[in-house]
Amino acid sequence: MKIEKTAFPENSILSKSNCNYADSYCGIISKEDYTITSVDIGKAFFSSSPKWVTTLLKLRNKMVSFFGLKTGETSNKKDICIDDSDLEKGKQIGLFKIFDKTDNELILGEDDKHLNFRVSLLLDIQSKTKKKLIISTTVLYNNWFGRLYFLPVKSFHKLIVPSMLKSTIKVLES
């Protein structure tokens, strides 16, 4: 499965967002004649974290707790049972709050004192047989600490997002 960096999708809810950083990655869902909703995508996203990503998040949470930043719960994502109501606007799943939801897009993220971030899980249906899943991220720095914090995080982010996208697509195709 090929994951590629792509242009930020214009049809995303986040396309008009004010931000200091933005990126997008896409992959093709090859399972044909299969209806996928934003809830399906959210469930797949939250249940498919590679173990190394979960480990990194736990380490991040230990380090940033000293600075009073939000951490969320980091349990084994494979053991989380998420129902449809967990993916409604305003709900919190670990570090991620659900900010918005349409039939084909889920907006996750968090606002903290150093920065605000959003993640878009967007299903781009190009035809009956071709569907793209695009994960886009926006980051808005609230202060100098947010800018400093994101410097090392950006390197990990560029590894984590494609890996998460690949894992999410595998779950959706199974």
PDB file of C-alpha atoms in Angstrom:
ATOM      1  CA  MET A   1       0.000   0.000   0.000  1.00  0.00           C
ATOM      2  CA  LYS A   2       1.378   3.344  -1.062  1.00  0.00           C
ATOM      3  CA  ILE A   3       0.984   6.393   1.187  1.00  0.00           C
ATOM      4  CA  GLU A   4       1.834   9.744  -0.372  1.00  0.00           C
ATOM      5  CA  LYS A   5       2.170  13.316   0.782  1.00  0.00           C
ATOM      6  CA  THR A   6      -0.505  15.318  -1.013  1.00  0.00           C
ATOM      7  CA  ALA A   7      -1.899  18.819  -1.372  1.00  0.00           C
ATOM      8  CA  PHE A   8      -4.233  19.931   1.385  1.00  0.00           C
ATOM      9  CA  PRO A   9      -7.747  18.965   0.219  1.00  0.00           C
ATOM     10  CA  GLU A  10      -9.873  21.978  -0.690  1.00  0.00           C
ATOM     11  CA  ASN A  11     -13.045  20.090   0.258  1.00  0.00           C
ATOM     12  CA  SER A  12     -11.879  19.589   3.856  1.00  0.00           C
ATOM     13  CA  ILE A  13     -13.586  21.490   6.654  1.00  0.00           C
ATOM     14  CA  LEU A  14     -10.064  22.580   7.669  1.00  0.00           C
ATOM     15  CA  SER A  15      -9.153  24.058   4.270  1.00  0.00           C
ATOM     16  CA  LYS A  16      -9.898  27.623   5.395  1.00  0.00           C
ATOM     17  CA  SER A  17      -8.298  27.238   8.841  1.00  0.00           C
ATOM     18  CA  ASN A  18      -5.817  29.743  10.150  1.00  0.00           C
ATOM     19  CA  CYS A  19      -2.652  27.794  10.965  1.00  0.00           C
ATOM     20  CA  ASN A  20       1.136  27.925  11.183  1.00  0.00           C
ATOM     21  CA  TYR A  21       1.661  24.384   9.871  1.00  0.00           C
ATOM     22  CA  ALA A  22      -0.377  22.074   7.654  1.00  0.00           C
ATOM     23  CA  ASP A  23       0.198  18.798   5.848  1.00  0.00           C
ATOM     24  CA  SER A  24      -1.766  15.995   4.205  1.00  0.00           C
ATOM     25  CA  TYR A  25      -1.148  12.348   3.358  1.00  0.00           C
ATOM     26  CA  CYS A  26      -3.350  10.070   1.288  1.00  0.00           C
ATOM     27  CA  GLY A  27      -3.790   6.392   0.549  1.00  0.00           C
ATOM     28  CA  ILE A  28      -6.153   4.420  -1.651  1.00  0.00           C
ATOM     29  CA  ILE A  29      -8.779   2.121  -0.156  1.00  0.00           C
ATOM     30  CA  SER A  30      -8.849  -0.784  -2.581  1.00  0.00           C
ATOM     31  CA  LYS A  31     -11.896  -2.608  -1.247  1.00  0.00           C
ATOM     32  CA  GLU A  32     -14.599  -2.113  -3.888  1.00  0.00           C
ATOM     33  CA  ASP A  33     -18.358  -1.647  -3.486  1.00  0.00           C
ATOM     34  CA  TYR A  34     -17.994  -0.939   0.204  1.00  0.00           C
ATOM     35  CA  THR A  35     -19.771   1.935   1.930  1.00  0.00           C
ATOM     36  CA  ILE A  36     -17.534   3.773   4.385  1.00  0.00           C
ATOM     37  CA  THR A  37     -18.698   6.502   6.761  1.00  0.00           C
ATOM     38  CA  SER A  38     -16.789   8.975   8.889  1.00  0.00           C
ATOM     39  CA  VAL A  39     -17.734   6.825  11.909  1.00  0.00           C
ATOM     40  CA  ASP A  40     -16.125   3.766  10.259  1.00  0.00           C
ATOM     41  CA  ILE A  41     -12.991   5.822   9.615  1.00  0.00           C
ATOM     42  CA  GLY A  42     -12.898   7.089  13.204  1.00  0.00           C
ATOM     43  CA  LYS A  43     -13.278   3.586  14.629  1.00  0.00           C
ATOM     44  CA  ALA A  44     -10.517   2.304  12.347  1.00  0.00           C
ATOM     45  CA  PHE A  45      -8.240   5.223  13.255  1.00  0.00           C
ATOM     46  CA  PHE A  46      -8.641   4.756  17.001  1.00  0.00           C
ATOM     47  CA  SER A  47      -8.270   0.969  16.877  1.00  0.00           C
ATOM     48  CA  SER A  48      -5.256   0.727  14.593  1.00  0.00           C
ATOM     49  CA  SER A  49      -2.352   2.555  16.246  1.00  0.00           C
ATOM     50  CA  PRO A  50       0.930   0.765  15.663  1.00  0.00           C
ATOM     51  CA  LYS A  51       2.499  -0.242  18.978  1.00  0.00           C
ATOM     52  CA  TRP A  52       5.496   2.052  18.455  1.00  0.00           C
ATOM     53  CA  VAL A  53       3.142   5.046  18.032  1.00  0.00           C
ATOM     54  CA  THR A  54       1.342   4.204  21.290  1.00  0.00           C
ATOM     55  CA  THR A  55       4.724   3.895  23.032  1.00  0.00           C
ATOM     56  CA  LEU A  56       5.855   7.291  21.676  1.00  0.00           C
ATOM     57  CA  LEU A  57       2.605   8.905  22.825  1.00  0.00           C
ATOM     58  CA  LYS A  58       3.048   7.494  26.337  1.00  0.00           C
ATOM     59  CA  LEU A  59       6.599   8.886  26.434  1.00  0.00           C
ATOM     60  CA  ARG A  60       5.359  12.260  25.159  1.00  0.00           C
ATOM     61  CA  ASN A  61       2.675  12.351  27.852  1.00  0.00           C
ATOM     62  CA  LYS A  62       5.210  11.687  30.627  1.00  0.00           C
ATOM     63  CA  MET A  63       7.505  14.427  29.349  1.00  0.00           C
ATOM     64  CA  VAL A  64       4.895  17.152  28.754  1.00  0.00           C
ATOM     65  CA  SER A  65       2.999  16.572  32.000  1.00  0.00           C
ATOM     66  CA  PHE A  66       5.831  18.461  33.742  1.00  0.00           C
ATOM     67  CA  PHE A  67       4.851  21.542  31.717  1.00  0.00           C
ATOM     68  CA  GLY A  68       1.152  21.240  32.528  1.00  0.00           C
ATOM     69  CA  LEU A  69       0.144  20.275  28.984  1.00  0.00           C
ATOM     70  CA  LYS A  70      -2.839  18.052  28.218  1.00  0.00           C
ATOM     71  CA  THR A  71      -2.046  14.373  27.918  1.00  0.00           C
ATOM     72  CA  GLY A  72      -5.235  12.331  27.523  1.00  0.00           C
ATOM     73  CA  GLU A  73      -5.352   8.634  28.274  1.00  0.00           C
ATOM     74  CA  THR A  74      -3.051   6.284  26.412  1.00  0.00           C
ATOM     75  CA  SER A  75      -4.371   2.787  26.679  1.00  0.00           C
ATOM     76  CA  ASN A  76      -3.844   0.079  24.131  1.00  0.00           C
ATOM     77  CA  LYS A  77      -5.930   1.346  21.186  1.00  0.00           C
ATOM     78  CA  LYS A  78      -6.608  -2.212  20.011  1.00  0.00           C
ATOM     79  CA  ASP A  79      -8.510  -2.862  23.265  1.00  0.00           C
ATOM     80  CA  ILE A  80     -10.710   0.241  22.958  1.00  0.00           C
ATOM     81  CA  CYS A  81     -14.281  -0.475  21.966  1.00  0.00           C
ATOM     82  CA  ILE A  82     -15.683   2.675  20.377  1.00  0.00           C
ATOM     83  CA  ASP A  83     -19.361   2.971  19.594  1.00  0.00           C
ATOM     84  CA  ASP A  84     -21.055   5.450  17.265  1.00  0.00           C
ATOM     85  CA  SER A  85     -21.943   7.854  20.102  1.00  0.00           C
ATOM     86  CA  ASP A  86     -18.261   8.184  21.049  1.00  0.00           C
ATOM     87  CA  LEU A  87     -17.649   9.849  17.690  1.00  0.00           C
ATOM     88  CA  GLU A  88     -20.143  12.685  18.135  1.00  0.00           C
ATOM     89  CA  LYS A  89     -19.137  16.347  18.209  1.00  0.00           C
ATOM     90  CA  GLY A  90     -17.766  17.347  21.615  1.00  0.00           C
ATOM     91  CA  LYS A  91     -16.768  13.834  22.748  1.00  0.00           C
ATOM     92  CA  GLN A  92     -13.226  13.141  23.969  1.00  0.00           C
ATOM     93  CA  ILE A  93     -11.239  10.015  23.061  1.00  0.00           C
ATOM     94  CA  GLY A  94      -7.815  10.080  24.697  1.00  0.00           C
ATOM     95  CA  LEU A  95      -6.005  13.228  23.582  1.00  0.00           C
ATOM     96  CA  PHE A  96      -8.500  13.842  20.760  1.00  0.00           C
ATOM     97  CA  LYS A  97     -11.706  15.822  20.998  1.00  0.00           C
ATOM     98  CA  ILE A  98     -14.245  15.433  18.176  1.00  0.00           C
ATOM     99  CA  PHE A  99     -14.660  18.957  16.755  1.00  0.00           C
ATOM    100  CA  ASP A 100     -16.820  18.216  13.731  1.00  0.00           C
ATOM    101  CA  LYS A 101     -18.296  15.379  11.705  1.00  0.00           C
ATOM    102  CA  THR A 102     -19.873  15.024   8.281  1.00  0.00           C
ATOM    103  CA  ASP A 103     -20.755  11.914   6.290  1.00  0.00           C
ATOM    104  CA  ASN A 104     -17.225  11.733   4.888  1.00  0.00           C
ATOM    105  CA  GLU A 105     -15.029  13.702   7.310  1.00  0.00           C
ATOM    106  CA  LEU A 106     -14.154  13.602  10.989  1.00  0.00           C
ATOM    107  CA  ILE A 107     -12.282  16.509  12.625  1.00  0.00           C
ATOM    108  CA  LEU A 108     -10.267  15.634  15.739  1.00  0.00           C
ATOM    109  CA  GLY A 109      -7.875  17.723  17.776  1.00  0.00           C
ATOM    110  CA  GLU A 110      -7.219  19.624  20.939  1.00  0.00           C
ATOM    111  CA  ASP A 111      -6.663  23.177  22.140  1.00  0.00           C
ATOM    112  CA  ASP A 112      -3.921  23.621  24.702  1.00  0.00           C
ATOM    113  CA  LYS A 113      -2.065  26.597  26.115  1.00  0.00           C
ATOM    114  CA  HIS A 114       0.930  26.166  23.776  1.00  0.00           C
ATOM    115  CA  LEU A 115      -0.806  25.194  20.505  1.00  0.00           C
ATOM    116  CA  ASN A 116      -4.056  24.035  18.926  1.00  0.00           C
ATOM    117  CA  PHE A 117      -4.088  21.160  16.469  1.00  0.00           C
ATOM    118  CA  ARG A 118      -6.685  19.586  14.210  1.00  0.00           C
ATOM    119  CA  VAL A 119      -6.660  16.306  12.328  1.00  0.00           C
ATOM    120  CA  SER A 120      -9.000  15.696   9.414  1.00  0.00           C
ATOM    121  CA  LEU A 121      -9.885  12.133   8.424  1.00  0.00           C
ATOM    122  CA  LEU A 122     -11.432  12.723   5.000  1.00  0.00           C
ATOM    123  CA  LEU A 123     -12.873  10.121   2.658  1.00  0.00           C
ATOM    124  CA  ASP A 124     -12.611  11.317  -0.933  1.00  0.00           C
ATOM    125  CA  ILE A 125     -14.864   9.131  -3.069  1.00  0.00           C
ATOM    126  CA  GLN A 126     -13.623   9.468  -6.629  1.00  0.00           C
ATOM    127  CA  SER A 127     -15.702   6.643  -8.114  1.00  0.00           C
ATOM    128  CA  LYS A 128     -17.509   3.460  -7.031  1.00  0.00           C
ATOM    129  CA  THR A 129     -14.219   1.614  -7.109  1.00  0.00           C
ATOM    130  CA  LYS A 130     -11.749   4.338  -6.067  1.00  0.00           C
ATOM    131  CA  LYS A 131     -11.739   5.897  -2.617  1.00  0.00           C
ATOM    132  CA  LYS A 132      -8.951   7.947  -1.073  1.00  0.00           C
ATOM    133  CA  LEU A 133      -8.451   8.410   2.642  1.00  0.00           C
ATOM    134  CA  ILE A 134      -6.679  11.665   3.428  1.00  0.00           C
ATOM    135  CA  ILE A 135      -5.293  12.574   6.838  1.00  0.00           C
ATOM    136  CA  SER A 136      -4.572  16.278   7.152  1.00  0.00           C
ATOM    137  CA  THR A 137      -3.142  18.130  10.116  1.00  0.00           C
ATOM    138  CA  THR A 138      -3.162  21.807  11.032  1.00  0.00           C
ATOM    139  CA  VAL A 139      -1.261  23.374  13.908  1.00  0.00           C
ATOM    140  CA  LEU A 140      -1.711  26.885  15.287  1.00  0.00           C
ATOM    141  CA  TYR A 141       0.911  28.120  17.749  1.00  0.00           C
ATOM    142  CA  ASN A 142      -0.472  30.039  20.719  1.00  0.00           C
ATOM    143  CA  ASN A 143       2.919  31.248  21.943  1.00  0.00           C
ATOM    144  CA  TRP A 144       6.681  30.761  21.598  1.00  0.00           C
ATOM    145  CA  PHE A 145       6.494  27.527  23.610  1.00  0.00           C
ATOM    146  CA  GLY A 146       4.132  26.036  21.007  1.00  0.00           C
ATOM    147  CA  ARG A 147       6.617  26.824  18.252  1.00  0.00           C
ATOM    148  CA  LEU A 148       9.480  25.342  20.319  1.00  0.00           C
ATOM    149  CA  TYR A 149       7.424  22.263  21.258  1.00  0.00           C
ATOM    150  CA  PHE A 150       6.490  21.514  17.651  1.00  0.00           C
ATOM    151  CA  LEU A 151      10.095  21.636  16.333  1.00  0.00           C
ATOM    152  CA  PRO A 152      11.004  18.083  17.443  1.00  0.00           C
ATOM    153  CA  VAL A 153       7.395  16.847  17.217  1.00  0.00           C
ATOM    154  CA  LYS A 154       7.269  17.700  13.494  1.00  0.00           C
ATOM    155  CA  SER A 155       9.916  15.073  12.693  1.00  0.00           C
ATOM    156  CA  PHE A 156       7.953  12.358  14.503  1.00  0.00           C
ATOM    157  CA  HIS A 157       4.682  13.628  13.049  1.00  0.00           C
ATOM    158  CA  LYS A 158       5.987  13.003   9.511  1.00  0.00           C
ATOM    159  CA  LEU A 159       6.600   9.350  10.469  1.00  0.00           C
ATOM    160  CA  ILE A 160       3.507   8.791  12.591  1.00  0.00           C
ATOM    161  CA  VAL A 161       0.816  10.128  10.235  1.00  0.00           C
ATOM    162  CA  PRO A 162       1.685   7.928   7.221  1.00  0.00           C
ATOM    163  CA  SER A 163       1.957   4.916   9.527  1.00  0.00           C
ATOM    164  CA  MET A 164      -1.421   5.683  11.120  1.00  0.00           C
ATOM    165  CA  LEU A 165      -2.988   6.168   7.683  1.00  0.00           C
ATOM    166  CA  LYS A 166      -1.658   2.823   6.488  1.00  0.00           C
ATOM    167  CA  SER A 167      -2.956   1.072   9.623  1.00  0.00           C
ATOM    168  CA  THR A 168      -6.350   2.765   9.348  1.00  0.00           C
ATOM    169  CA  ILE A 169      -6.747   1.696   5.705  1.00  0.00           C
ATOM    170  CA  LYS A 170      -5.788  -1.898   6.587  1.00  0.00           C
ATOM    171  CA  VAL A 171      -8.564  -1.998   9.197  1.00  0.00           C
ATOM    172  CA  LEU A 172     -11.076  -0.490   6.756  1.00  0.00           C
ATOM    173  CA  GLU A 173     -10.155  -3.084   4.112  1.00  0.00           C
ATOM    174  CA  SER A 174     -10.392  -6.066   6.458  1.00  0.00           C
TER     175      SER A 174
END
